[in-house]
Tab-separated table of C-alpha atoms in Angstrom:
chain	number	residue	atom	x	y	z
A	3	MET	CA	-0.247	0.096	-0.134
A	4	ARG	CA	1.361	3.363	-1.196
A	5	THR	CA	1.837	6.150	1.393
A	6	THR	CA	1.134	9.627	0.132
A	7	VAL	CA	3.304	12.742	0.528
A	8	ASP	CA	0.559	14.282	2.921
A	9	GLU	CA	0.369	11.193	4.864
A	10	GLU	CA	4.189	11.258	5.159
A	11	ALA	CA	4.259	15.182	6.409
A	12	ALA	CA	1.495	14.765	8.828
A	13	PRO	CA	3.742	13.652	11.716
A	14	GLY	CA	5.997	16.311	10.969
A	15	ARG	CA	3.436	19.002	10.681
A	16	ALA	CA	1.951	17.493	14.036
A	17	ALA	CA	5.037	18.040	15.845
A	18	ARG	CA	5.550	21.430	14.994
A	19	ARG	CA	1.969	22.284	16.248
A	20	ARG	CA	2.993	20.655	19.180
A	21	ASP	CA	6.101	22.435	19.776
A	22	ARG	CA	4.403	25.872	18.859
A	23	ARG	CA	1.636	25.042	21.406
A	24	LYS	CA	4.607	24.572	23.928
A	25	ALA	CA	6.246	27.214	23.280
A	26	GLU	CA	3.119	29.362	23.865
A	27	MET	CA	2.606	27.666	27.095
A	28	ILE	CA	5.981	28.493	28.292
A	29	ALA	CA	5.862	32.196	27.197
A	30	THR	CA	2.611	32.681	29.101
A	31	ALA	CA	4.063	31.205	32.141
A	32	LEU	CA	7.040	33.659	31.975
A	33	GLN	CA	4.664	36.682	31.788
A	34	ILE	CA	2.461	35.389	34.391
A	35	LEU	CA	5.501	34.835	36.692
A	36	SER	CA	6.719	38.471	35.763
A	37	GLY	CA	3.427	39.966	36.918
A	38	SER	CA	2.423	37.364	39.776
A	39	GLY	CA	5.482	35.580	40.673
A	40	TYR	CA	6.040	32.064	41.798
A	41	GLN	CA	2.911	31.970	44.075
A	42	GLY	CA	0.535	34.060	41.931
A	43	MET	CA	1.015	31.564	38.886
A	44	ARG	CA	-1.832	29.194	38.487
A	45	PHE	CA	-2.356	26.319	35.827
A	46	GLU	CA	-5.751	27.668	35.176
A	47	ASP	CA	-4.365	31.237	34.075
A	48	VAL	CA	-1.846	29.734	31.890
A	49	ALA	CA	-4.703	27.607	29.889
A	50	GLU	CA	-6.969	30.422	29.561
A	51	ARG	CA	-4.688	32.832	28.235
A	52	THR	CA	-3.063	30.206	25.397
A	53	ASP	CA	-7.126	29.201	24.961
A	54	ILE	CA	-6.575	25.566	25.703
A	55	ALA	CA	-8.059	22.893	28.197
A	56	LYS	CA	-6.566	22.645	31.555
A	57	ALA	CA	-5.984	18.839	30.769
A	58	THR	CA	-4.312	19.713	27.493
A	59	LEU	CA	-1.760	21.731	29.534
A	60	TYR	CA	-1.240	18.671	31.876
A	61	HIS	CA	-0.809	16.723	28.659
A	62	TYR	CA	2.324	18.800	28.227
A	63	PHE	CA	3.325	19.700	31.670
A	64	PRO	CA	2.364	17.190	34.481
A	65	SER	CA	2.762	19.968	37.083
A	66	LYS	CA	3.137	23.523	37.686
A	67	ASP	CA	6.740	23.106	38.481
A	68	ALA	CA	7.242	21.220	35.713
A	69	LEU	CA	6.141	24.139	33.395
A	70	VAL	CA	7.903	26.605	35.503
A	71	SER	CA	11.492	24.583	35.106
A	72	ALA	CA	11.033	24.557	31.167
A	73	ALA	CA	10.249	28.328	31.164
A	74	LEU	CA	13.457	28.977	33.123
A	75	GLU	CA	15.264	26.511	31.041
A	76	LYS	CA	13.947	28.058	27.756
A	77	LEU	CA	15.038	31.677	29.185
A	78	THR	CA	18.293	30.704	30.189
A	79	GLY	CA	19.265	29.211	27.220
A	80	ASP	CA	17.901	31.667	24.662
A	81	VAL	CA	19.665	34.928	26.975
A	82	LEU	CA	22.780	32.975	26.969
A	83	THR	CA	23.073	31.796	23.475
A	84	ARG	CA	22.302	35.451	22.311
A	85	LEU	CA	24.613	36.833	24.459
A	86	GLY	CA	27.166	33.991	23.750
A	87	GLU	CA	26.991	34.776	19.846
A	88	ALA	CA	27.137	38.720	20.263
A	89	LEU	CA	30.411	38.143	22.317
A	90	ASP	CA	31.859	35.605	20.031
A	91	ALA	CA	31.055	37.999	16.733
A	92	ALA	CA	33.367	40.863	18.786
A	93	ALA	CA	36.266	38.387	19.892
A	94	ASP	CA	38.715	40.718	18.016
A	95	ARG	CA	37.757	43.875	19.746
A	96	PRO	CA	38.900	45.537	22.881
A	97	PRO	CA	37.170	44.709	26.013
A	98	THR	CA	35.222	48.255	25.967
A	99	GLU	CA	33.486	47.526	22.815
A	100	GLN	CA	32.851	43.840	23.680
A	101	LEU	CA	31.049	45.144	27.052
A	102	ARG	CA	29.187	47.721	25.172
A	103	ILE	CA	28.211	45.013	22.743
A	104	LEU	CA	26.992	43.156	25.521
A	105	ILE	CA	25.157	45.837	27.403
A	106	ALA	CA	23.305	46.742	24.171
A	107	GLU	CA	22.141	42.735	23.658
A	108	GLN	CA	21.262	42.713	27.168
A	109	LEU	CA	18.871	45.413	26.788
A	110	HIS	CA	17.678	44.224	23.383
A	111	ILE	CA	16.622	41.101	25.280
A	112	LEU	CA	14.922	42.545	28.298
A	113	THR	CA	12.899	45.177	25.715
A	114	VAL	CA	12.305	43.249	22.903
A	115	LEU	CA	12.568	39.347	23.193
A	116	TYR	CA	11.590	38.943	26.739
A	117	PRO	CA	10.210	41.968	28.312
A	118	GLU	CA	9.203	40.182	31.043
A	119	VAL	CA	12.368	39.209	32.434
A	120	GLY	CA	13.306	42.635	34.029
A	121	LYS	CA	10.268	42.551	36.145
A	122	LEU	CA	10.903	39.124	37.078
A	123	PHE	CA	14.654	39.580	38.125
A	124	SER	CA	14.344	43.234	39.479
A	125	PHE	CA	11.447	42.316	41.980
A	126	PRO	CA	12.695	38.822	43.300
A	127	ALA	CA	9.562	36.851	44.972
A	128	PRO	CA	9.910	33.819	47.019
A	129	TRP	CA	10.643	30.659	45.019
A	130	PRO	CA	10.870	27.364	46.111
A	131	ALA	CA	14.344	25.824	46.627
A	132	GLU	CA	14.253	23.739	43.182
A	133	HIS	CA	13.845	26.855	41.254
A	134	SER	CA	15.871	28.953	43.441
A	135	GLU	CA	18.921	27.017	42.689
A	136	ALA	CA	18.156	26.802	39.036
A	137	ILE	CA	17.638	30.881	39.081
A	138	LYS	CA	21.160	31.217	40.746
A	139	THR	CA	22.741	29.029	38.244
A	140	MET	CA	21.381	31.163	35.498
A	141	ARG	CA	22.760	34.262	37.232
A	142	ARG	CA	25.856	32.865	37.620
A	143	ARG	CA	26.252	31.662	34.099
A	144	HIS	CA	24.948	35.298	33.041
A	145	ASP	CA	27.262	36.905	35.218
A	146	ARG	CA	30.049	34.788	33.964
A	147	LEU	CA	30.020	36.327	30.612
A	148	PHE	CA	30.046	39.945	31.652
A	149	ARG	CA	32.865	39.400	34.077
A	150	GLU	CA	35.254	37.797	31.741
A	151	VAL	CA	35.067	40.748	29.655
A	152	ILE	CA	35.588	43.150	32.669
A	153	ASP	CA	38.522	41.227	33.927
A	154	ARG	CA	40.356	41.495	30.464
A	155	GLY	CA	39.273	44.990	30.640
A	156	ILE	CA	40.914	45.610	33.933
A	157	ALA	CA	43.913	43.525	32.915
A	158	SER	CA	44.192	45.715	30.104
A	159	GLU	CA	43.868	48.910	31.945
A	160	GLU	CA	41.048	49.862	30.151
A	161	PHE	CA	38.896	49.622	32.843
A	162	ASP	CA	39.408	50.706	36.360
A	163	CYS	CA	36.528	50.038	38.573
A	164	ARG	CA	37.217	49.398	42.189
A	165	ASP	CA	35.207	46.357	43.003
A	166	PRO	CA	34.020	44.386	39.666
A	167	ALA	CA	31.352	42.549	41.612
A	168	VAL	CA	29.723	45.509	42.890
A	169	ALA	CA	30.079	47.414	39.433
A	170	LEU	CA	28.483	44.206	38.027
A	171	HIS	CA	25.548	44.345	40.548
A	172	CYS	CA	24.837	48.018	39.802
A	173	LEU	CA	24.922	47.346	35.950
A	174	HIS	CA	22.395	44.683	36.329
A	175	GLY	CA	20.237	47.004	38.069
A	176	ILE	CA	20.702	49.763	35.672
A	177	LEU	CA	19.452	47.262	32.698
A	178	ASN	CA	16.807	45.605	34.740
A	179	HIS	CA	15.076	48.776	35.754
A	180	ALA	CA	15.957	50.394	32.244
A	181	SER	CA	13.853	47.479	30.879
A	182	ILE	CA	10.586	48.774	32.956
A	183	TRP	CA	10.698	52.441	31.390
A	184	LEU	CA	12.422	51.899	28.041
A	185	ARG	CA	10.150	51.273	25.199
A	186	PRO	CA	11.526	50.400	21.721
A	187	GLU	CA	8.456	51.708	19.937
A	188	ALA	CA	9.133	55.151	21.020
A	189	ASP	CA	13.154	54.806	20.686
A	190	PRO	CA	13.244	53.875	16.988
A	191	ASP	CA	16.687	55.177	16.440
A	192	HIS	CA	17.813	53.783	19.869
A	193	ARG	CA	19.304	56.937	20.794
A	194	THR	CA	17.646	56.670	24.756
A	195	ARG	CA	18.898	52.946	24.195
A	196	ASP	CA	22.360	54.036	23.347
A	197	VAL	CA	22.387	56.499	26.180
A	198	VAL	CA	21.661	53.960	28.806
A	199	VAL	CA	24.510	52.058	27.223
A	200	ASP	CA	27.325	54.992	27.420
A	201	GLU	CA	26.088	55.569	30.838
A	202	SER	CA	26.093	51.908	31.915
A	203	LEU	CA	29.960	51.594	30.915
A	204	ARG	CA	30.949	54.653	32.816
A	205	LEU	CA	30.724	52.010	35.615
A	206	PHE	CA	34.112	50.520	34.236
A	207	THR	CA	35.878	53.051	31.952
A	208	ARG	CA	38.433	55.295	32.403
A	209	GLY	CA	37.411	58.939	32.674
């Protein structure tokens, strides 16, 4: 018995639909987490916003914690991949330019790709131990990218910050807060974003 092209393609289309639906659930979970925190996130809300039955949501994620874990994992992977690619593309540039690129990319992530992330990390709420450790791991991996550039800048004497760890904490405070009020649609030429980047660099550069 012959199999038609449509029949052969059907499993692939079904898999893509499942992936799209799963991605929508994860994105919705992140939005709710940023607005309501872990305690305020309910399965019912995710199901309602994605217009699916709660039973369908359970088919993809057996528990609220499974969905939260998937959301944090997705967020971590996307953020670190984008920052890593931006840094790799600037591998031959001096530390000041590398840090400028990282800061600009971080702002793009916070204001365009994941505008809910700034709120999620600017105003941390209590998390269960399982997720708290995952968030700490994410922050360590994220900060390592910035810290390696900062250390190179200090070694080359391009940067002169007294305490790199404190300066890095201040940088993240600036970026997370800026993501709350910076509106890309009102800044099409990135002028305000560029000012934020320039002012952030003052934490590290001479003069």
